Tab-separated table of C-alpha atoms in Angstrom:
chain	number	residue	atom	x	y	z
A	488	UNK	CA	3.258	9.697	-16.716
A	489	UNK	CA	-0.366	9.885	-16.287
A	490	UNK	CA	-3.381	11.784	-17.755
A	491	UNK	CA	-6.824	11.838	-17.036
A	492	UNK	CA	-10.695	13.141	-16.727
A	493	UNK	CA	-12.125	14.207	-13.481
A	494	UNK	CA	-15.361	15.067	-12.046
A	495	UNK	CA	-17.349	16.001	-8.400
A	496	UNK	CA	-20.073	16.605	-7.261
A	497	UNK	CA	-20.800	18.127	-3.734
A	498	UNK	CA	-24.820	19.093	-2.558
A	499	UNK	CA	-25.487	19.898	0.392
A	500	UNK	CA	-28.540	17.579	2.140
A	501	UNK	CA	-29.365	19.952	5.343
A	502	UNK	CA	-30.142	23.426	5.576
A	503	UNK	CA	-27.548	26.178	7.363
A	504	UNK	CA	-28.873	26.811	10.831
A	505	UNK	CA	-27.502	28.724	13.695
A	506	UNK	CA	-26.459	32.009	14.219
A	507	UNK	CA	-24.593	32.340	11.390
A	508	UNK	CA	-26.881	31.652	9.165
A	509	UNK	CA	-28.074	35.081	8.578
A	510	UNK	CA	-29.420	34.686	4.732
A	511	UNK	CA	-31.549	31.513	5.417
A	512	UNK	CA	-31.061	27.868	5.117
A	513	UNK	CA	-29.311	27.987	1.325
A	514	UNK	CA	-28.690	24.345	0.299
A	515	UNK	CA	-25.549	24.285	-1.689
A	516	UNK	CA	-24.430	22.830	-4.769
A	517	UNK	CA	-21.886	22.172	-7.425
A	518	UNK	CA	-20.545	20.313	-9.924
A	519	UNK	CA	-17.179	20.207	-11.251
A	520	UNK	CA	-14.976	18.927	-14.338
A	521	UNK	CA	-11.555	18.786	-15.655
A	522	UNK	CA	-8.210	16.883	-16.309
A	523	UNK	CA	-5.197	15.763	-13.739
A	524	UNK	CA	-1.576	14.704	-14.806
A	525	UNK	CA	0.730	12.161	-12.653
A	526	UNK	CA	4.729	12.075	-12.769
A	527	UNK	CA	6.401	9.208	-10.952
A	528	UNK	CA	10.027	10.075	-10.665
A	529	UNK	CA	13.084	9.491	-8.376
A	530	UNK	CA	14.904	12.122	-6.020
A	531	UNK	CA	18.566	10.890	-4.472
A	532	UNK	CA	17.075	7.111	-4.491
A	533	UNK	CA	14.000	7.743	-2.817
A	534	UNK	CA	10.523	7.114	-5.291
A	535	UNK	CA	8.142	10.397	-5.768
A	536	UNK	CA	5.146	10.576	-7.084
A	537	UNK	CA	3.129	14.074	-8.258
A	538	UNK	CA	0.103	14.906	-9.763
A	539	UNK	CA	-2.021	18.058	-10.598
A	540	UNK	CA	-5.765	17.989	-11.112
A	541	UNK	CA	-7.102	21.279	-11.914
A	542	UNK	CA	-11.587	21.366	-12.411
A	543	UNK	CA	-13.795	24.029	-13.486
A	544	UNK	CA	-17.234	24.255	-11.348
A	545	UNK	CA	-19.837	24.149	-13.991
A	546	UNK	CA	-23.123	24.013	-12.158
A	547	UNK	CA	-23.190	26.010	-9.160
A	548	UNK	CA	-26.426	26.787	-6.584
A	549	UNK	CA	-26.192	29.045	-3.530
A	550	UNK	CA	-22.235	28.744	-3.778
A	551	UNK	CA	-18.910	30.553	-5.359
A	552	UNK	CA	-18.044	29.510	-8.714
A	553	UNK	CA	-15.092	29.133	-9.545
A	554	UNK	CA	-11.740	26.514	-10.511
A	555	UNK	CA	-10.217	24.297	-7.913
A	556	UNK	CA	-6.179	23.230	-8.070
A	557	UNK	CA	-5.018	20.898	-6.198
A	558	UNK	CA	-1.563	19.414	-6.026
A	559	UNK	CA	-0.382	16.479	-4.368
A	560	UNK	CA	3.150	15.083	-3.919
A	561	UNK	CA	4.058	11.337	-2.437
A	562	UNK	CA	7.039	9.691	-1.044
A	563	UNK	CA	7.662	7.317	1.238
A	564	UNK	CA	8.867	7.947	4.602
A	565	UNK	CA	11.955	6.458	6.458
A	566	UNK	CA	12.664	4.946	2.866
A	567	UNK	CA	16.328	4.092	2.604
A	568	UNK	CA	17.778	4.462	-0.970
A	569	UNK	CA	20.253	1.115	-1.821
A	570	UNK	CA	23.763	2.215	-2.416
A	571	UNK	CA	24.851	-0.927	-3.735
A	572	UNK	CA	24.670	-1.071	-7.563
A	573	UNK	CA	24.388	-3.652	-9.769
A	574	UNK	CA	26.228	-7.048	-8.932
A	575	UNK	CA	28.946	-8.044	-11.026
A	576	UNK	CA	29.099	-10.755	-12.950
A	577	UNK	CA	30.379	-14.035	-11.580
A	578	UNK	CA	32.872	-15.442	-14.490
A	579	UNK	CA	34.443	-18.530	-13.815
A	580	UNK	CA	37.442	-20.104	-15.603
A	581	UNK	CA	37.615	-23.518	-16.434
C-alpha cells in the first residue's frame, strides 16, 4: 500500500477564439491539491494494481471549481498465472 500528496497546475497560454467563443478570450486557470492511495494485490494469479487520487481546485480563474477523482486500475494483459506450486524438496538417502 501506498499514500501520498498531489498537486497540478493547468493555465491556459492562448486566448479562446472562434465562434464559440462568445464571452471573449478568458485565459483559464487552476490549481489543485490533495492525497492518492495505491493497493497492489492479486486476482486468480494475475498482479493488479489500484490507486485513487482525489484533489481539491484551490485557485481557480475563468474556470469551474471544483474536486477531481480519478481512479485507475492496472494489470497486465495476456499474463498467464503459474499453476505449478512450490517444488518439493529433493531428499536423498544415503
Amino acid at each position: 500500500m501506498s499514500i501520498g500528496v498531489v498537486a497540478s497546475h493547468y493555465q491556459q497560454v492562448s486566448g479562446d477564439g472562434g465562434s464559440g467563443a462568445s464571452l471573449g478570450p478568458y485565459k483559464g486557470r487552476v490549481t489543485a491539491v490533495g492525497g492518492t492511495i495505491g493497493y497492489s494485490f492479486n486476482v486468480a494469479g494475475t498482479p493488479v494494481s489500484a490507486r485513487l487520487k482525489i484533489l481539491r481546485e484551490v485557485s481557480v480563474e475563468n474556470r469551474p471549481q471544483g474536486t477531481i477523482g480519478l481512479i485507475s486500475i492496472g494489470f497486465p494483459l495476456g499474463h498467464v498465472p503459474s499453476t505449478a506450486g512450490p517444488a518439493e524438496p529433493k531428499v536423498t538417502k544415503h
